[in-house]
């Protein structure tokens, strides 16, 4: 919710410093992860407009749905159906190649 990169970095540092020295291991793992990906995480504020990975997550959801509905498809087939079938890329279409509308 911070408006700029410096504010976000300061907020993270303040939160990190507020953690007690003992216990809270899950949060300390999170701190380590943030430090490992620090530049990538805070690069979010460098973009000229808000960019998230929402599209990628949506596409991943389509792939998972294809896997559930396709029972037995190999990864390559699921990937091809998702990437190359125009209707499958429309979020919420519920359409599979050659089978029409799918109720779910």
Tab-separated table of N, CA and C in Angstrom:
chain	number	residue	atom	x	y	z
A	1	UNK	N	0.808	-1.195	0.000
A	1	UNK	CA	0.000	0.000	0.000
A	1	UNK	C	0.855	1.265	0.000
A	2	UNK	N	2.144	1.100	-0.092
A	2	UNK	CA	3.025	2.272	-0.076
A	2	UNK	C	3.036	2.945	-1.446
A	3	UNK	N	3.092	4.273	-1.490
A	3	UNK	CA	2.994	4.986	-2.762
A	3	UNK	C	4.269	4.964	-3.604
A	4	UNK	N	5.427	4.743	-2.969
A	4	UNK	CA	6.670	4.751	-3.744
A	4	UNK	C	7.654	3.720	-3.190
A	5	UNK	N	8.697	3.498	-3.956
A	5	UNK	CA	9.667	2.451	-3.633
A	5	UNK	C	10.353	2.706	-2.289
A	6	UNK	N	10.802	3.930	-2.056
A	6	UNK	CA	11.510	4.230	-0.812
A	6	UNK	C	10.616	4.004	0.399
A	7	UNK	N	9.366	4.405	0.306
A	7	UNK	CA	8.419	4.188	1.413
A	7	UNK	C	8.220	2.697	1.663
A	8	UNK	N	8.128	1.925	0.589
A	8	UNK	CA	7.951	0.475	0.727
A	8	UNK	C	9.183	-0.166	1.365
A	9	UNK	N	10.359	0.256	0.928
A	9	UNK	CA	11.587	-0.290	1.524
A	9	UNK	C	11.685	0.083	2.998
A	10	UNK	N	11.332	1.326	3.320
A	10	UNK	CA	11.355	1.755	4.723
A	10	UNK	C	10.346	0.969	5.553
A	11	UNK	N	9.162	0.734	5.008
A	11	UNK	CA	8.132	-0.025	5.721
A	11	UNK	C	8.585	-1.466	5.960
A	12	UNK	N	9.207	-2.064	4.949
A	12	UNK	CA	9.711	-3.434	5.117
A	12	UNK	C	10.786	-3.470	6.195
A	13	UNK	N	11.707	-2.518	6.141
A	13	UNK	CA	12.791	-2.480	7.130
A	13	UNK	C	12.231	-2.283	8.549
A	14	UNK	N	11.259	-1.402	8.694
A	14	UNK	CA	10.641	-1.173	10.010
A	14	UNK	C	9.954	-2.444	10.501
A	15	UNK	N	9.236	-3.128	9.604
A	15	UNK	CA	8.568	-4.377	9.994
A	15	UNK	C	9.600	-5.424	10.388
A	16	UNK	N	10.665	-5.546	9.579
A	16	UNK	CA	11.717	-6.530	9.869
A	16	UNK	C	12.336	-6.253	11.241
A	17	UNK	N	12.609	-4.998	11.534
A	17	UNK	CA	13.230	-4.630	12.820
A	17	UNK	C	12.278	-4.805	13.998
A	18	UNK	N	10.978	-4.879	13.722
A	18	UNK	CA	10.012	-5.048	14.811
A	18	UNK	C	9.861	-6.504	15.242
A	19	UNK	N	10.413	-7.425	14.470
A	19	UNK	CA	10.302	-8.844	14.828
A	19	UNK	C	11.155	-9.139	16.053
A	20	UNK	N	10.645	-9.922	16.994
A	20	UNK	CA	11.446	-10.271	18.172
A	20	UNK	C	12.632	-11.157	17.768
A	21	UNK	N	13.715	-11.102	18.555
A	21	UNK	CA	14.911	-11.874	18.179
A	21	UNK	C	14.715	-13.386	18.242
A	22	UNK	N	13.753	-13.854	19.019
A	22	UNK	CA	13.522	-15.294	19.144
A	22	UNK	C	12.082	-15.619	18.771
A	23	UNK	N	11.882	-16.815	18.244
A	23	UNK	CA	10.544	-17.220	17.812
A	23	UNK	C	10.228	-16.592	16.460
A	24	UNK	N	9.005	-16.680	16.066
A	24	UNK	CA	8.544	-16.075	14.814
A	24	UNK	C	9.321	-16.602	13.600
A	25	UNK	N	9.717	-17.877	13.645
A	25	UNK	CA	10.526	-18.447	12.564
A	25	UNK	C	9.880	-18.330	11.179
A	26	UNK	N	8.559	-18.533	11.046
A	26	UNK	CA	7.968	-18.368	9.710
A	26	UNK	C	8.188	-16.961	9.140
A	27	UNK	N	8.129	-15.949	10.007
A	27	UNK	CA	8.348	-14.583	9.541
A	27	UNK	C	9.814	-14.353	9.191
A	28	UNK	N	10.714	-15.001	9.912
A	28	UNK	CA	12.139	-14.866	9.609
A	28	UNK	C	12.462	-15.532	8.267
A	29	UNK	N	11.758	-16.623	7.951
A	29	UNK	CA	11.909	-17.239	6.630
A	29	UNK	C	11.421	-16.278	5.545
A	30	UNK	N	10.323	-15.591	5.825
A	30	UNK	CA	9.798	-14.611	4.876
A	30	UNK	C	10.800	-13.480	4.664
A	31	UNK	N	11.406	-13.000	5.742
A	31	UNK	CA	12.420	-11.941	5.637
A	31	UNK	C	13.570	-12.407	4.751
A	32	UNK	N	14.011	-13.636	4.955
A	32	UNK	CA	15.109	-14.173	4.149
A	32	UNK	C	14.709	-14.239	2.673
A	33	UNK	N	13.487	-14.669	2.410
A	33	UNK	CA	12.999	-14.742	1.029
A	33	UNK	C	12.952	-13.354	0.395
A	34	UNK	N	12.460	-12.376	1.138
A	34	UNK	CA	12.405	-11.006	0.605
A	34	UNK	C	13.814	-10.512	0.310
A	35	UNK	N	14.760	-10.763	1.205
A	35	UNK	CA	16.140	-10.329	0.951
A	35	UNK	C	16.737	-11.042	-0.267
A	36	UNK	N	16.391	-12.312	-0.451
A	36	UNK	CA	16.905	-13.057	-1.613
A	36	UNK	C	16.369	-12.510	-2.935
A	37	UNK	N	15.185	-11.889	-2.903
A	37	UNK	CA	14.540	-11.375	-4.123
A	37	UNK	C	14.266	-9.874	-4.000
A	38	UNK	N	15.044	-9.214	-3.191
A	38	UNK	CA	14.812	-7.818	-2.832
A	38	UNK	C	14.639	-6.907	-4.055
A	39	UNK	N	15.596	-6.938	-4.961
A	39	UNK	CA	15.530	-6.049	-6.133
A	39	UNK	C	14.309	-6.329	-6.991
A	40	UNK	N	14.002	-7.605	-7.183
A	40	UNK	CA	12.842	-7.970	-8.004
A	40	UNK	C	11.531	-7.536	-7.343
A	41	UNK	N	11.435	-7.714	-6.049
A	41	UNK	CA	10.203	-7.344	-5.337
A	41	UNK	C	9.988	-5.830	-5.384
A	42	UNK	N	11.032	-5.077	-5.085
A	42	UNK	CA	10.874	-3.628	-5.018
A	42	UNK	C	10.936	-2.958	-6.383
A	43	UNK	N	11.232	-3.719	-7.430
A	43	UNK	CA	11.177	-3.175	-8.795
A	43	UNK	C	9.734	-2.874	-9.194
A	44	UNK	N	8.781	-3.425	-8.462
A	44	UNK	CA	7.359	-3.158	-8.718
A	44	UNK	C	7.106	-1.652	-8.816
A	45	UNK	N	7.763	-0.879	-7.970
A	45	UNK	CA	7.528	0.575	-7.938
A	45	UNK	C	8.285	1.313	-9.047
A	46	UNK	N	9.160	0.630	-9.779
A	46	UNK	CA	9.914	1.280	-10.858
A	46	UNK	C	9.117	1.354	-12.154
A	47	UNK	N	8.091	0.563	-12.279
A	47	UNK	CA	7.287	0.537	-13.509
A	47	UNK	C	6.496	1.835	-13.642
A	48	UNK	N	6.268	2.291	-14.886
A	48	UNK	CA	5.514	3.535	-15.078
A	48	UNK	C	4.038	3.413	-14.685
A	49	UNK	N	3.528	2.193	-14.569
A	49	UNK	CA	2.160	1.958	-14.131
A	49	UNK	C	2.146	0.638	-13.378
A	50	UNK	N	1.087	0.403	-12.618
A	50	UNK	CA	1.006	-0.812	-11.804
A	50	UNK	C	1.035	-2.065	-12.664
A	51	UNK	N	1.975	-2.929	-12.373
A	51	UNK	CA	2.084	-4.207	-13.070
A	51	UNK	C	2.071	-5.300	-12.005
A	52	UNK	N	1.225	-6.292	-12.203
A	52	UNK	CA	1.200	-7.430	-11.289
A	52	UNK	C	1.351	-8.702	-12.120
A	53	UNK	N	1.414	-9.816	-11.456
A	53	UNK	CA	1.495	-11.088	-12.168
A	53	UNK	C	0.110	-11.725	-12.295
A	54	UNK	N	-0.926	-10.915	-12.235
A	54	UNK	CA	-2.299	-11.412	-12.329
A	54	UNK	C	-2.571	-12.197	-13.598
A	55	UNK	N	-2.059	-11.722	-14.734
A	55	UNK	CA	-2.275	-12.433	-15.999
A	55	UNK	C	-1.633	-13.814	-15.935
A	56	UNK	N	-0.405	-13.874	-15.426
A	56	UNK	CA	0.295	-15.156	-15.326
A	56	UNK	C	-0.454	-16.100	-14.397
A	57	UNK	N	-0.937	-15.594	-13.274
A	57	UNK	CA	-1.691	-16.432	-12.346
A	57	UNK	C	-2.991	-16.923	-12.987
A	58	UNK	N	-3.637	-16.056	-13.765
A	58	UNK	CA	-4.858	-16.463	-14.467
A	58	UNK	C	-4.585	-17.562	-15.473
A	59	UNK	N	-3.497	-17.424	-16.228
A	59	UNK	CA	-3.121	-18.449	-17.200
A	59	UNK	C	-2.792	-19.759	-16.493
A	60	UNK	N	-2.111	-19.669	-15.355
A	60	UNK	CA	-1.806	-20.867	-14.572
A	60	UNK	C	-3.101	-21.539	-14.119
A	61	UNK	N	-4.101	-20.741	-13.736
A	61	UNK	CA	-5.393	-21.303	-13.358
A	61	UNK	C	-6.061	-22.034	-14.511
A	62	UNK	N	-5.940	-21.465	-15.738
A	62	UNK	CA	-6.493	-22.149	-16.918
A	62	UNK	C	-5.802	-23.483	-17.163
A	63	UNK	N	-4.496	-23.505	-16.981
A	63	UNK	CA	-3.746	-24.751	-17.174
A	63	UNK	C	-4.202	-25.790	-16.157
A	64	UNK	N	-4.364	-25.378	-14.914
A	64	UNK	CA	-4.824	-26.317	-13.883
A	64	UNK	C	-6.234	-26.813	-14.180
A	65	UNK	N	-7.111	-25.905	-14.663
A	65	UNK	CA	-8.470	-26.315	-15.015
A	65	UNK	C	-8.431	-27.321	-16.168
A	66	UNK	N	-7.598	-27.066	-17.179
A	66	UNK	CA	-7.463	-28.003	-18.298
A	66	UNK	C	-7.001	-29.364	-17.803
A	67	UNK	N	-6.096	-29.349	-16.856
A	67	UNK	CA	-5.597	-30.608	-16.309
A	67	UNK	C	-6.714	-31.369	-15.605
A	68	UNK	N	-7.522	-30.672	-14.804
A	68	UNK	CA	-8.630	-31.328	-14.097
A	68	UNK	C	-9.667	-31.869	-15.074
A	69	UNK	N	-10.013	-31.059	-16.080
A	69	UNK	CA	-11.059	-31.460	-17.018
A	69	UNK	C	-10.556	-32.473	-18.051
A	70	UNK	N	-9.253	-32.479	-18.295
A	70	UNK	CA	-8.706	-33.307	-19.361
A	70	UNK	C	-8.242	-34.683	-18.943
A	71	UNK	N	-8.272	-34.983	-17.699
A	71	UNK	CA	-7.873	-36.292	-17.171
A	71	UNK	C	-6.993	-37.104	-18.120
A	72	UNK	N	-5.735	-37.184	-17.795
A	72	UNK	CA	-4.849	-38.034	-18.570
A	72	UNK	C	-4.054	-37.306	-19.641
A	73	UNK	N	-4.342	-36.035	-19.889
A	73	UNK	CA	-3.536	-35.300	-20.861
A	73	UNK	C	-2.103	-35.183	-20.339
A	74	UNK	N	-1.141	-35.228	-21.244
A	74	UNK	CA	0.238	-34.985	-20.839
A	74	UNK	C	0.418	-33.484	-20.647
A	75	UNK	N	1.492	-33.100	-19.976
A	75	UNK	CA	1.768	-31.690	-19.757
A	75	UNK	C	1.868	-30.949	-21.094
A	76	UNK	N	2.528	-31.554	-22.080
A	76	UNK	CA	2.694	-30.898	-23.383
A	76	UNK	C	1.357	-30.611	-24.054
A	77	UNK	N	0.416	-31.531	-23.946
A	77	UNK	CA	-0.908	-31.334	-24.554
A	77	UNK	C	-1.659	-30.226	-23.818
A	78	UNK	N	-1.625	-30.251	-22.493
A	78	UNK	CA	-2.309	-29.217	-21.712
A	78	UNK	C	-1.723	-27.844	-22.046
A	79	UNK	N	-0.407	-27.767	-22.109
A	79	UNK	CA	0.255	-26.493	-22.420
A	79	UNK	C	-0.150	-26.012	-23.809
A	80	UNK	N	-0.129	-26.887	-24.788
A	80	UNK	CA	-0.493	-26.503	-26.151
A	80	UNK	C	-1.942	-26.037	-26.225
A	81	UNK	N	-2.845	-26.765	-25.578
A	81	UNK	CA	-4.260	-26.365	-25.596
A	81	UNK	C	-4.435	-24.983	-24.974
A	82	UNK	N	-3.723	-24.733	-23.891
A	82	UNK	CA	-3.867	-23.461	-23.205
A	82	UNK	C	-3.244	-22.317	-23.993
A	83	UNK	N	-2.067	-22.538	-24.529
A	83	UNK	CA	-1.359	-21.461	-25.214
A	83	UNK	C	-1.889	-21.181	-26.619
A	84	UNK	N	-2.361	-22.212	-27.315
A	84	UNK	CA	-2.681	-22.038	-28.719
A	84	UNK	C	-4.160	-22.039	-29.060
A	85	UNK	N	-5.003	-22.449	-28.150
A	85	UNK	CA	-6.422	-22.456	-28.443
A	85	UNK	C	-7.014	-21.130	-27.985
A	86	UNK	N	-7.452	-20.313	-28.918
A	86	UNK	CA	-7.880	-18.937	-28.651
A	86	UNK	C	-8.942	-18.847	-27.557
A	87	UNK	N	-9.968	-19.653	-27.621
A	87	UNK	CA	-11.044	-19.573	-26.636
A	87	UNK	C	-10.573	-19.957	-25.238
A	88	UNK	N	-9.613	-20.864	-25.143
A	88	UNK	CA	-9.136	-21.305	-23.834
A	88	UNK	C	-8.433	-20.183	-23.091
A	89	UNK	N	-7.899	-19.199	-23.823
A	89	UNK	CA	-7.200	-18.091	-23.190
A	89	UNK	C	-8.153	-17.058	-22.609
A	90	UNK	N	-9.446	-17.146	-22.939
A	90	UNK	CA	-10.417	-16.218	-22.378
A	90	UNK	C	-10.790	-16.703	-20.980
A	91	UNK	N	-10.431	-15.924	-19.973
A	91	UNK	CA	-10.678	-16.315	-18.588
A	91	UNK	C	-12.172	-16.532	-18.380
A	92	UNK	N	-12.517	-17.672	-17.808
A	92	UNK	CA	-13.904	-17.970	-17.499
A	92	UNK	C	-14.705	-18.504	-18.664
A	93	UNK	N	-14.043	-18.797	-19.797
A	93	UNK	CA	-14.800	-19.258	-20.958
A	93	UNK	C	-15.373	-20.658	-20.747
A	94	UNK	N	-14.666	-21.494	-19.963
A	94	UNK	CA	-15.140	-22.852	-19.726
A	94	UNK	C	-15.213	-23.684	-20.987
A	95	UNK	N	-14.425	-23.339	-22.001
A	95	UNK	CA	-14.476	-24.049	-23.285
A	95	UNK	C	-13.221	-24.887	-23.466
A	96	UNK	N	-13.411	-26.101	-23.959
A	96	UNK	CA	-12.303	-26.978	-24.327
A	96	UNK	C	-12.405	-27.259	-25.810
A	97	UNK	N	-11.265	-27.454	-26.427
A	97	UNK	CA	-11.242	-27.700	-27.876
A	97	UNK	C	-12.091	-28.887	-28.249
A	98	UNK	N	-13.014	-28.665	-29.202
A	98	UNK	CA	-13.811	-29.754	-29.755
A	98	UNK	C	-14.896	-30.291	-28.850
A	99	UNK	N	-15.114	-29.721	-27.707
A	99	UNK	CA	-16.103	-30.282	-26.792
A	99	UNK	C	-17.207	-29.310	-26.423
A	100	UNK	N	-17.124	-28.079	-26.880
A	100	UNK	CA	-18.170	-27.114	-26.563
A	100	UNK	C	-18.094	-26.623	-25.132
A	101	UNK	N	-19.213	-26.133	-24.641
A	101	UNK	CA	-19.279	-25.570	-23.291
A	101	UNK	C	-19.184	-26.667	-22.231
A	102	UNK	N	-18.433	-26.394	-21.205
A	102	UNK	CA	-18.263	-27.346	-20.105
A	102	UNK	C	-18.892	-26.748	-18.863
A	103	UNK	N	-19.739	-27.492	-18.205
A	103	UNK	CA	-20.346	-27.048	-16.955
A	103	UNK	C	-19.425	-27.410	-15.803
A	104	UNK	N	-19.197	-26.437	-14.925
A	104	UNK	CA	-18.385	-26.704	-13.745
A	104	UNK	C	-18.768	-25.824	-12.615
